[in-house]
Short mmCIF file of C-alpha atoms in Angstrom, two decimals:
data_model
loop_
_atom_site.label_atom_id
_atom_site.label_comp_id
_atom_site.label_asym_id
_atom_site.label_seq_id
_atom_site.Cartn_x
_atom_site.Cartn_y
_atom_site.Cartn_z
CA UNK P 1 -10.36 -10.86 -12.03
CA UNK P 2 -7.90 -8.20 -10.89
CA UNK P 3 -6.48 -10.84 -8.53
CA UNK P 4 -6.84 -14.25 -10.42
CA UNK P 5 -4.41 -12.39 -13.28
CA UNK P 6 -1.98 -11.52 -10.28
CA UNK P 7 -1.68 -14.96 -9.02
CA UNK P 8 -1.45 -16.48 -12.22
CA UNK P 9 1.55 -14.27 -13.19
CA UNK P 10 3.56 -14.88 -9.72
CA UNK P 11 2.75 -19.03 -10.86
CA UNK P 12 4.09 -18.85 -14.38
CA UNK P 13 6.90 -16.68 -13.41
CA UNK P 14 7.86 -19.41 -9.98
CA UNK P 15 7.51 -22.13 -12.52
CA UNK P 16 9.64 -20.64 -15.30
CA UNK P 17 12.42 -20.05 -12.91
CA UNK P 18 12.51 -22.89 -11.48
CA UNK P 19 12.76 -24.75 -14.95
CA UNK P 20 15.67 -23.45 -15.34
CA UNK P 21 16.87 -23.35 -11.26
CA UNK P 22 16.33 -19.91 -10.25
CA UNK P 23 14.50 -19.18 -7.31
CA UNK P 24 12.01 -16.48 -7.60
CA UNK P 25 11.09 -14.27 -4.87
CA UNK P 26 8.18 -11.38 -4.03
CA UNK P 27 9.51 -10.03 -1.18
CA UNK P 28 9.45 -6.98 0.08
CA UNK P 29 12.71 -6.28 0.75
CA UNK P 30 15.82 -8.93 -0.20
CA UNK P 31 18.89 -6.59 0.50
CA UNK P 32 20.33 -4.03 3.07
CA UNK P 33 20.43 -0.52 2.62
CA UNK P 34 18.50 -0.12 -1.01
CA UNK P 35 14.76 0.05 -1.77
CA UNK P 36 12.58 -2.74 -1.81
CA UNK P 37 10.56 -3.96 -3.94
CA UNK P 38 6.28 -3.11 -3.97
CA UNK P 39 3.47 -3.88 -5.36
CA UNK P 40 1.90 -1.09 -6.56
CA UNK P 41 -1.84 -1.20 -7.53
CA UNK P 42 -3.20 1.44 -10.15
CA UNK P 43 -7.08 2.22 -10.00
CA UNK P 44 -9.85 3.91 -12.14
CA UNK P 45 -13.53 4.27 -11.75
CA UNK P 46 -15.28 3.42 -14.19
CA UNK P 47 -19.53 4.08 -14.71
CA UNK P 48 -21.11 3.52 -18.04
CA UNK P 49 -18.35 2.92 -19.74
CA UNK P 50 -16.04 6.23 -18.91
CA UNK P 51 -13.53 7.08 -17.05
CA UNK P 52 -14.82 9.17 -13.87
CA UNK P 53 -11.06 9.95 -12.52
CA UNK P 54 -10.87 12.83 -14.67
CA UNK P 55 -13.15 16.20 -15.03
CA UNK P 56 -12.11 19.29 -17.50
CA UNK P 57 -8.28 18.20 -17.26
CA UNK P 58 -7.62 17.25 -13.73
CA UNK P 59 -8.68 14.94 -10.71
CA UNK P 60 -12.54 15.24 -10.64
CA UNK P 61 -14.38 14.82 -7.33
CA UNK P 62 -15.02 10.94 -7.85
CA UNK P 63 -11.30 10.23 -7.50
CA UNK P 64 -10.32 12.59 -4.63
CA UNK P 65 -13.43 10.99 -2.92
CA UNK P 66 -11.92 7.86 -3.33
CA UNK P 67 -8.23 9.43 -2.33
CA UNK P 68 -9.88 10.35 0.71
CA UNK P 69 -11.10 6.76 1.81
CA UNK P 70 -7.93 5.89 1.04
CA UNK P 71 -6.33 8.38 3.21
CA UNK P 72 -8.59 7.87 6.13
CA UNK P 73 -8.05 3.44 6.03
CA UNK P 74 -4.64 3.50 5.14
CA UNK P 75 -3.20 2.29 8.25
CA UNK P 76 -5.27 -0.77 8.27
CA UNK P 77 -5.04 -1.56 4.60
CA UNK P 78 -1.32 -2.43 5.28
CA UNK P 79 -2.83 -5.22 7.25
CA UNK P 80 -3.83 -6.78 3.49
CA UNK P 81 -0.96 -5.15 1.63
CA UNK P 82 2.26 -5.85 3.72
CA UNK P 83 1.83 -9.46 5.59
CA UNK P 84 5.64 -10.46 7.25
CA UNK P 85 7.70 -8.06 8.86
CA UNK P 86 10.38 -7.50 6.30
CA UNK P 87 7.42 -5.45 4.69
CA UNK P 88 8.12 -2.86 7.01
CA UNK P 89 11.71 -2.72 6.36
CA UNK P 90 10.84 -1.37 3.11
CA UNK P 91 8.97 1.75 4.29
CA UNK P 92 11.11 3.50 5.55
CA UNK P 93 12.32 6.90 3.87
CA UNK P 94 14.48 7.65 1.51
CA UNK P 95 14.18 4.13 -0.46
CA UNK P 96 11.23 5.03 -2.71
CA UNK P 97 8.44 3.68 -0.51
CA UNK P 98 5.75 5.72 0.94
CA UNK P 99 6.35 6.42 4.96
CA UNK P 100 3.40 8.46 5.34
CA UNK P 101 -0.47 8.86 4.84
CA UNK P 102 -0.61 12.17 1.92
CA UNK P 103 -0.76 11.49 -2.10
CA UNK P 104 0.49 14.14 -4.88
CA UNK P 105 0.70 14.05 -8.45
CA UNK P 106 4.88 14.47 -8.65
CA UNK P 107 6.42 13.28 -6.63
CA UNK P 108 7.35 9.53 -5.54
CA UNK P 109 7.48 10.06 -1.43
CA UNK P 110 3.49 10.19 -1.50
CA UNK P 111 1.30 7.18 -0.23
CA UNK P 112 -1.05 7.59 -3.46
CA UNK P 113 -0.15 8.84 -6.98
CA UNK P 114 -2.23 10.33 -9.31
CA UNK P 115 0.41 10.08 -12.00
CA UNK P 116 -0.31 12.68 -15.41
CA UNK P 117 -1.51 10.96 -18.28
CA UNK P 118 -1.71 13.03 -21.39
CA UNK P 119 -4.15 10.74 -22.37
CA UNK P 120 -7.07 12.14 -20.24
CA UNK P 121 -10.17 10.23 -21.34
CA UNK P 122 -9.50 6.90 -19.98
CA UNK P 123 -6.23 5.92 -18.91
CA UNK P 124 -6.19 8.25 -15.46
CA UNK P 125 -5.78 6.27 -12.28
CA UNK P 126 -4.09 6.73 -9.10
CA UNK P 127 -1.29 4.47 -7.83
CA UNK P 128 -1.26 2.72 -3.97
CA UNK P 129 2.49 2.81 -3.21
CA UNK P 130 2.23 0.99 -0.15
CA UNK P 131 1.65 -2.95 -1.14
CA UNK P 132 4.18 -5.17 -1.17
CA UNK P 133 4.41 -8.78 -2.55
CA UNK P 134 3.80 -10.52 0.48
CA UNK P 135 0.21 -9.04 -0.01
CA UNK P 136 -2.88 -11.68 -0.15
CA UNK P 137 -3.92 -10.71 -3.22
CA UNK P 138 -8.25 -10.68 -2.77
CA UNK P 139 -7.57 -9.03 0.92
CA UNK P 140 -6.11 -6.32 -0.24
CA UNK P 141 -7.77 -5.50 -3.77
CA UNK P 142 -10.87 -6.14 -1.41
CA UNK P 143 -10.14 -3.89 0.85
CA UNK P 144 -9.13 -0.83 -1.33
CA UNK P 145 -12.27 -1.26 -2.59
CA UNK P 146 -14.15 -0.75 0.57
CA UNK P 147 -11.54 2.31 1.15
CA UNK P 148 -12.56 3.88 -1.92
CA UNK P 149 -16.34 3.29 -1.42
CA UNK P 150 -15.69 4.75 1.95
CA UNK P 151 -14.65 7.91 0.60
CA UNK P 152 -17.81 8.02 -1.08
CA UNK P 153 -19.39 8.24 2.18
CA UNK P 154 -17.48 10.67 4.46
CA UNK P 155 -18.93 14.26 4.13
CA UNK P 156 -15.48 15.15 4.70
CA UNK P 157 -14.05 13.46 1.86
CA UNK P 158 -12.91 16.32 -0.22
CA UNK P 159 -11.53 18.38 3.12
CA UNK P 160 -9.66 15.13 3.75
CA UNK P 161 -8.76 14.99 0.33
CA UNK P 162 -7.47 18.47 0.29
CA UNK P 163 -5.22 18.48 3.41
CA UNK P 164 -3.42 15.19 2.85
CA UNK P 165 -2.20 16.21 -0.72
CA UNK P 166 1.65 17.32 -1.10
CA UNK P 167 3.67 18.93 -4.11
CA UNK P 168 6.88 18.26 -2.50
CA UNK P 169 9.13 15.42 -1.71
CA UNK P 170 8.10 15.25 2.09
CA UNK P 171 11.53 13.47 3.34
CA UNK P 172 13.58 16.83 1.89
CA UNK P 173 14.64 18.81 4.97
CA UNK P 174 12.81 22.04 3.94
CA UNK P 175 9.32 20.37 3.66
CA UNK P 176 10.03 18.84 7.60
CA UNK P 177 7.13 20.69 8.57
CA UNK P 178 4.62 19.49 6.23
CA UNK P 179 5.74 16.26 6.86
CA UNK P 180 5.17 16.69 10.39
CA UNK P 181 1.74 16.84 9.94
CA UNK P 182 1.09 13.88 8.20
CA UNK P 183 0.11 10.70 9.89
CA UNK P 184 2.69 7.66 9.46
CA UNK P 185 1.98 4.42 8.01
CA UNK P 186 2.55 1.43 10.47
CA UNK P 187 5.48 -0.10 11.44
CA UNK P 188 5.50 -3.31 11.74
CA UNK P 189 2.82 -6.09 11.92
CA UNK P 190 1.86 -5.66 15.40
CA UNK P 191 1.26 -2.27 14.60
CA UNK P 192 -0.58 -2.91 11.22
CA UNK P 193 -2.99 -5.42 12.99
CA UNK P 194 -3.69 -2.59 15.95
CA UNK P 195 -4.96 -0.24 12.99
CA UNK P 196 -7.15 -3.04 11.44
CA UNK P 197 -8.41 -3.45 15.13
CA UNK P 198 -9.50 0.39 15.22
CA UNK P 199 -11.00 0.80 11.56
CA UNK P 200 -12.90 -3.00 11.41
CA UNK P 201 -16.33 -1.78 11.29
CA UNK P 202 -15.44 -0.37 7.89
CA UNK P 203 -14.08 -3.68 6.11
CA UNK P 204 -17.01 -5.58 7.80
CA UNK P 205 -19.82 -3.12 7.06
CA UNK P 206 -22.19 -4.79 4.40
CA UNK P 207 -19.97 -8.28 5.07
CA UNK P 208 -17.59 -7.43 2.81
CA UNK P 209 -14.88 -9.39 5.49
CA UNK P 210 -16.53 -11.13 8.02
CA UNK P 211 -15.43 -10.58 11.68
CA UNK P 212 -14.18 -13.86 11.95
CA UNK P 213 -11.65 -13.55 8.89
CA UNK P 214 -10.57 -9.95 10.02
CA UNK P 215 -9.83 -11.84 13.31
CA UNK P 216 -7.61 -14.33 11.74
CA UNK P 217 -5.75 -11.55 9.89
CA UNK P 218 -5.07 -9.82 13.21
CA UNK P 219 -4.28 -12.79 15.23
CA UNK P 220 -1.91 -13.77 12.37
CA UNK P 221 0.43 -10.08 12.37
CA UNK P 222 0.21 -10.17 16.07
CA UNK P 223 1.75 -13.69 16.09
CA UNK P 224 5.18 -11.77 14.58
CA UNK P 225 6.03 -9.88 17.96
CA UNK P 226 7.51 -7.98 15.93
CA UNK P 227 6.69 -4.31 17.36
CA UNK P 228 9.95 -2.78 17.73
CA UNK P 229 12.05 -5.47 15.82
CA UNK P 230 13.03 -2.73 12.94
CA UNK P 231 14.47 -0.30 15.24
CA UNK P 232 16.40 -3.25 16.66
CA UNK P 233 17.79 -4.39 13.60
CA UNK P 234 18.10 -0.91 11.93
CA UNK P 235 21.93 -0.83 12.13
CA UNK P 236 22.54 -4.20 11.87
CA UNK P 237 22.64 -5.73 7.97
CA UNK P 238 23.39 -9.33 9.21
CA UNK P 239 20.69 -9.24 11.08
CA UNK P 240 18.07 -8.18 8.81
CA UNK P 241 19.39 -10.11 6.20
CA UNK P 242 18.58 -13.26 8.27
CA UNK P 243 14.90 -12.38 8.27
CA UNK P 244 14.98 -11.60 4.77
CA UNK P 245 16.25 -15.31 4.14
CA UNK P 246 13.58 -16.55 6.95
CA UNK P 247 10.85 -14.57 4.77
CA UNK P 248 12.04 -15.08 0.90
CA UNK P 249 9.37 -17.16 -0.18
CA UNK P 250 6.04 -15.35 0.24
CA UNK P 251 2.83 -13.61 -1.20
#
Protein backbone atom coordinates (compact mmCIF):
# COMPACT_ATOMS: atom_id res chain seq x y z
CA UNK A 1 0.00 0.00 0.00
CA UNK A 2 3.10 1.83 1.23
CA UNK A 3 4.25 1.88 -2.40
CA UNK A 4 0.98 2.22 -4.54
CA UNK A 5 0.49 5.78 -2.39
CA UNK A 6 4.21 6.64 -3.47
CA UNK A 7 3.68 6.15 -7.07
CA UNK A 8 0.50 7.70 -7.18
CA UNK A 9 1.89 10.94 -5.63
CA UNK A 10 5.12 11.13 -8.08
CA UNK A 11 1.94 10.68 -11.05
CA UNK A 12 -0.29 13.47 -9.83
CA UNK A 13 2.57 15.66 -9.05
CA UNK A 14 4.36 14.81 -13.07
CA UNK A 15 0.91 15.49 -14.35
CA UNK A 16 0.19 18.73 -12.48
CA UNK A 17 3.41 20.17 -13.64
CA UNK A 18 3.24 19.43 -16.74
CA UNK A 19 -0.31 21.11 -17.03
CA UNK A 20 1.07 23.96 -16.50
CA UNK A 21 4.82 23.19 -18.36
CA UNK A 22 7.07 22.45 -15.61
CA UNK A 23 9.06 19.54 -15.67
CA UNK A 24 9.19 17.61 -12.54
CA UNK A 25 12.08 15.69 -11.46
CA UNK A 26 13.03 12.88 -8.50
CA UNK A 27 16.45 12.85 -8.81
CA UNK A 28 18.88 12.41 -6.63
CA UNK A 29 20.96 15.05 -7.13
CA UNK A 30 20.11 18.10 -9.88
CA UNK A 31 22.91 20.65 -8.91
CA UNK A 32 26.72 20.92 -8.07
CA UNK A 33 28.07 21.42 -4.83
CA UNK A 34 24.65 21.36 -2.52
CA UNK A 35 22.73 18.38 -1.10
CA UNK A 36 20.55 16.29 -2.95
CA UNK A 37 17.52 15.39 -2.65
CA UNK A 38 16.31 11.63 -0.77
CA UNK A 39 13.79 9.72 -0.16
CA UNK A 40 13.57 9.02 3.19
CA UNK A 41 11.35 6.12 4.45
CA UNK A 42 10.02 6.24 8.18
CA UNK A 43 9.06 2.76 9.81
CA UNK A 44 7.13 1.36 12.88
CA UNK A 45 6.24 -2.08 13.99
CA UNK A 46 3.24 -2.59 14.68
CA UNK A 47 1.56 -6.10 16.58
CA UNK A 48 -1.95 -6.04 17.84
CA UNK A 49 -2.56 -2.84 17.27
CA UNK A 50 0.54 -0.97 19.24
CA UNK A 51 3.36 0.48 18.59
CA UNK A 52 6.41 -1.99 19.48
CA UNK A 53 9.25 0.80 18.64
CA UNK A 54 8.98 2.10 21.98
CA UNK A 55 9.45 0.43 25.69
CA UNK A 56 9.33 2.65 29.12
CA UNK A 57 10.43 5.88 27.07
CA UNK A 58 13.04 4.83 24.64
CA UNK A 59 13.96 2.39 21.68
CA UNK A 60 12.72 -1.07 22.92
CA UNK A 61 14.47 -4.22 21.69
CA UNK A 62 11.97 -4.78 18.66
CA UNK A 63 13.30 -1.67 16.93
CA UNK A 64 17.07 -1.95 17.59
CA UNK A 65 16.52 -5.58 16.31
CA UNK A 66 15.26 -4.23 13.33
CA UNK A 67 18.18 -1.31 13.35
CA UNK A 68 20.43 -4.10 13.37
CA UNK A 69 19.14 -5.88 10.09
CA UNK A 70 19.29 -2.76 8.81
CA UNK A 71 22.80 -2.18 9.70
CA UNK A 72 24.04 -5.53 8.67
CA UNK A 73 22.06 -5.26 4.68
CA UNK A 74 22.64 -1.82 4.21
CA UNK A 75 25.08 -2.01 1.52
CA UNK A 76 22.87 -4.04 -0.64
CA UNK A 77 19.66 -2.22 0.09
CA UNK A 78 21.18 0.73 -1.92
CA UNK A 79 20.86 -1.66 -4.77
CA UNK A 80 16.74 -0.94 -4.36
CA UNK A 81 17.11 2.55 -2.94
CA UNK A 82 19.64 4.43 -5.23
CA UNK A 83 19.25 2.99 -9.03
CA UNK A 84 21.51 5.58 -11.57
CA UNK A 85 24.71 6.83 -10.65
CA UNK A 86 23.93 10.41 -9.82
CA UNK A 87 22.52 8.61 -6.60
CA UNK A 88 25.87 8.34 -5.45
CA UNK A 89 26.75 11.83 -6.00
CA UNK A 90 24.48 12.61 -3.28
CA UNK A 91 26.20 10.58 -0.53
CA UNK A 92 28.84 12.02 -0.06
CA UNK A 93 29.58 14.06 3.29
CA UNK A 94 28.86 17.08 4.33
CA UNK A 95 25.50 17.51 2.11
CA UNK A 96 23.03 15.94 4.58
CA UNK A 97 23.10 12.39 3.24
CA UNK A 98 24.23 9.46 5.14
CA UNK A 99 27.99 8.22 3.98
CA UNK A 100 28.16 5.54 6.39
CA UNK A 101 26.51 2.34 7.94
CA UNK A 102 25.71 3.72 12.06
CA UNK A 103 22.13 5.36 13.13
CA UNK A 104 21.63 7.88 16.24
CA UNK A 105 18.83 9.67 17.55
CA UNK A 106 20.42 13.51 16.90
CA UNK A 107 22.04 13.90 14.65
CA UNK A 108 21.47 14.02 10.67
CA UNK A 109 25.04 12.32 9.45
CA UNK A 110 23.57 8.80 10.63
CA UNK A 111 22.33 6.11 8.05
CA UNK A 112 19.08 5.49 10.32
CA UNK A 113 17.20 7.95 12.60
CA UNK A 114 15.28 7.24 15.39
CA UNK A 115 14.01 10.79 15.56
CA UNK A 116 12.25 11.83 19.41
CA UNK A 117 8.71 11.96 19.36
CA UNK A 118 7.13 13.30 22.48
CA UNK A 119 4.36 11.44 21.50
CA UNK A 120 5.63 7.96 22.63
CA UNK A 121 2.69 5.59 22.21
CA UNK A 122 2.44 5.38 18.56
CA UNK A 123 4.04 7.75 16.42
CA UNK A 124 7.91 6.36 17.07
CA UNK A 125 9.66 5.18 13.94
CA UNK A 126 13.04 5.28 12.63
CA UNK A 127 14.02 7.07 9.41
CA UNK A 128 16.27 5.25 6.31
CA UNK A 129 18.32 8.26 5.11
CA UNK A 130 19.80 6.54 2.35
CA UNK A 131 16.92 6.25 -0.56
CA UNK A 132 16.78 8.39 -3.16
CA UNK A 133 14.05 9.01 -5.84
CA UNK A 134 15.40 6.99 -8.42
CA UNK A 135 14.38 4.11 -5.99
CA UNK A 136 11.87 1.26 -7.44
CA UNK A 137 9.49 1.77 -5.09
CA UNK A 138 8.25 -2.28 -4.11
CA UNK A 139 12.23 -3.24 -4.33
CA UNK A 140 13.14 -1.26 -1.87
CA UNK A 141 10.10 -1.11 0.71
CA UNK A 142 10.52 -4.97 0.00
CA UNK A 143 13.67 -5.21 0.88
CA UNK A 144 13.76 -3.15 4.18
CA UNK A 145 11.38 -5.40 5.12
CA UNK A 146 13.44 -8.47 4.79
CA UNK A 147 16.33 -6.23 6.56
CA UNK A 148 14.25 -5.67 9.44
CA UNK A 149 12.96 -9.29 9.71
CA UNK A 150 16.58 -10.15 9.47
CA UNK A 151 17.40 -8.44 12.51
CA UNK A 152 14.94 -10.48 14.10
CA UNK A 153 17.04 -13.35 13.39
CA UNK A 154 20.73 -12.54 14.12
CA UNK A 155 21.63 -13.48 17.78
CA UNK A 156 23.80 -10.60 17.43
CA UNK A 157 21.26 -8.14 16.72
CA UNK A 158 21.39 -6.03 19.77
CA UNK A 159 25.55 -6.19 19.87
CA UNK A 160 25.20 -5.00 16.28
CA UNK A 161 22.74 -2.66 17.30
CA UNK A 162 24.85 -1.30 20.03
CA UNK A 163 28.18 -0.70 18.20
CA UNK A 164 26.84 0.97 15.07
CA UNK A 165 24.93 3.73 17.08
CA UNK A 166 26.59 7.39 17.21
CA UNK A 167 25.72 10.65 19.31
CA UNK A 168 27.87 12.74 17.23
CA UNK A 169 27.99 14.22 13.84
CA UNK A 170 30.55 11.57 12.43
CA UNK A 171 31.98 13.97 9.47
CA UNK A 172 33.19 16.65 12.47
CA UNK A 173 36.98 16.31 12.69
CA UNK A 174 37.01 15.34 16.42
CA UNK A 175 34.69 12.25 15.97
CA UNK A 176 37.38 11.02 12.86
CA UNK A 177 37.94 8.11 14.85
CA UNK A 178 34.57 6.85 15.39
CA UNK A 179 33.95 7.39 12.02
CA UNK A 180 36.76 5.31 11.12
CA UNK A 181 35.20 2.47 12.32
CA UNK A 182 32.15 2.50 10.60
CA UNK A 183 31.63 0.68 7.38
CA UNK A 184 30.80 3.00 4.21
CA UNK A 185 27.84 2.84 2.13
CA UNK A 186 28.59 2.06 -1.63
CA UNK A 187 29.72 4.14 -4.12
CA UNK A 188 28.44 3.85 -7.06
CA UNK A 189 26.27 1.22 -8.88
CA UNK A 190 28.89 -1.19 -9.65
CA UNK A 191 29.64 -1.16 -6.20
CA UNK A 192 25.95 -1.31 -4.92
CA UNK A 193 25.27 -4.40 -7.21
CA UNK A 194 28.72 -6.20 -5.74
CA UNK A 195 27.00 -5.86 -2.15
CA UNK A 196 23.62 -7.27 -3.41
CA UNK A 197 25.90 -10.08 -4.93
CA UNK A 198 27.38 -10.87 -1.31
CA UNK A 199 24.11 -10.53 0.91
CA UNK A 200 21.47 -12.38 -1.87
CA UNK A 201 20.68 -15.31 0.15
CA UNK A 202 18.97 -12.91 2.52
CA UNK A 203 16.48 -11.07 -0.03
CA UNK A 204 15.84 -14.56 -1.61
CA UNK A 205 15.37 -16.58 1.58
CA UNK A 206 11.57 -17.59 1.80
CA UNK A 207 11.27 -16.12 -2.11
CA UNK A 208 10.76 -12.93 -1.08
CA UNK A 209 12.97 -11.84 -4.59
CA UNK A 210 13.55 -14.55 -6.70
CA UNK A 211 17.13 -15.19 -7.98
CA UNK A 212 16.26 -14.38 -11.28
CA UNK A 213 14.91 -10.73 -10.44
CA UNK A 214 17.93 -10.07 -8.02
CA UNK A 215 19.93 -11.01 -11.19
CA UNK A 216 18.32 -8.46 -13.33
CA UNK A 217 18.85 -5.81 -10.63
CA UNK A 218 22.58 -6.61 -10.61
CA UNK A 219 23.07 -6.98 -14.25
CA UNK A 220 21.20 -3.64 -14.57
CA UNK A 221 23.83 -1.35 -11.95
CA UNK A 222 26.66 -3.21 -13.45
CA UNK A 223 25.57 -2.05 -16.95
CA UNK A 224 26.56 1.79 -15.55
CA UNK A 225 30.47 1.14 -15.47
CA UNK A 226 30.30 3.48 -13.37
CA UNK A 227 32.89 2.32 -10.52
CA UNK A 228 35.12 5.14 -10.16
CA UNK A 229 33.10 7.72 -12.31
CA UNK A 230 32.48 10.05 -9.00
CA UNK A 231 36.01 10.42 -8.17
CA UNK A 232 36.45 11.34 -11.83
CA UNK A 233 33.99 13.89 -11.96
CA UNK A 234 34.44 15.12 -8.32
CA UNK A 235 36.06 18.45 -9.32
CA UNK A 236 34.48 18.91 -12.33
CA UNK A 237 30.67 20.67 -12.14
CA UNK A 238 30.23 20.57 -15.99
CA UNK A 239 30.76 17.33 -15.96
CA UNK A 240 28.47 16.08 -13.43
CA UNK A 241 25.97 18.32 -14.42
CA UNK A 242 25.81 16.49 -17.81
CA UNK A 243 24.87 13.26 -16.07
CA UNK A 244 22.47 14.96 -14.01
CA UNK A 245 20.68 16.16 -17.33
CA UNK A 246 21.34 12.44 -18.86
CA UNK A 247 19.52 11.11 -15.54
CA UNK A 248 16.65 13.88 -14.74
CA UNK A 249 13.80 11.87 -15.43
CA UNK A 250 13.75 8.82 -13.15
CA UNK A 251 12.24 6.71 -10.20
Amino acid sequence: QAGDLLMIAKWIIRNLAYQYGYDITFAPKITAGKAGSGLHIHMRIMKDGKNQMLKDGVLSETARKAIAGMMELAPSITAFGNTNPTSYFRLVPHQEAPTNICWGDRNRSVLVRAPSNYDTTQKQTVEMRSPDGSADLYQLIAGLAVACRCGFEMPDALEIADKTYVNVNIHKKENEDKLKQLAQLPDSCVASADCLEKQRAAFEKYNVFSPAMIDGIISKLRAYEDRTLRSEVQDSPEEMLKLVEKYFHCG
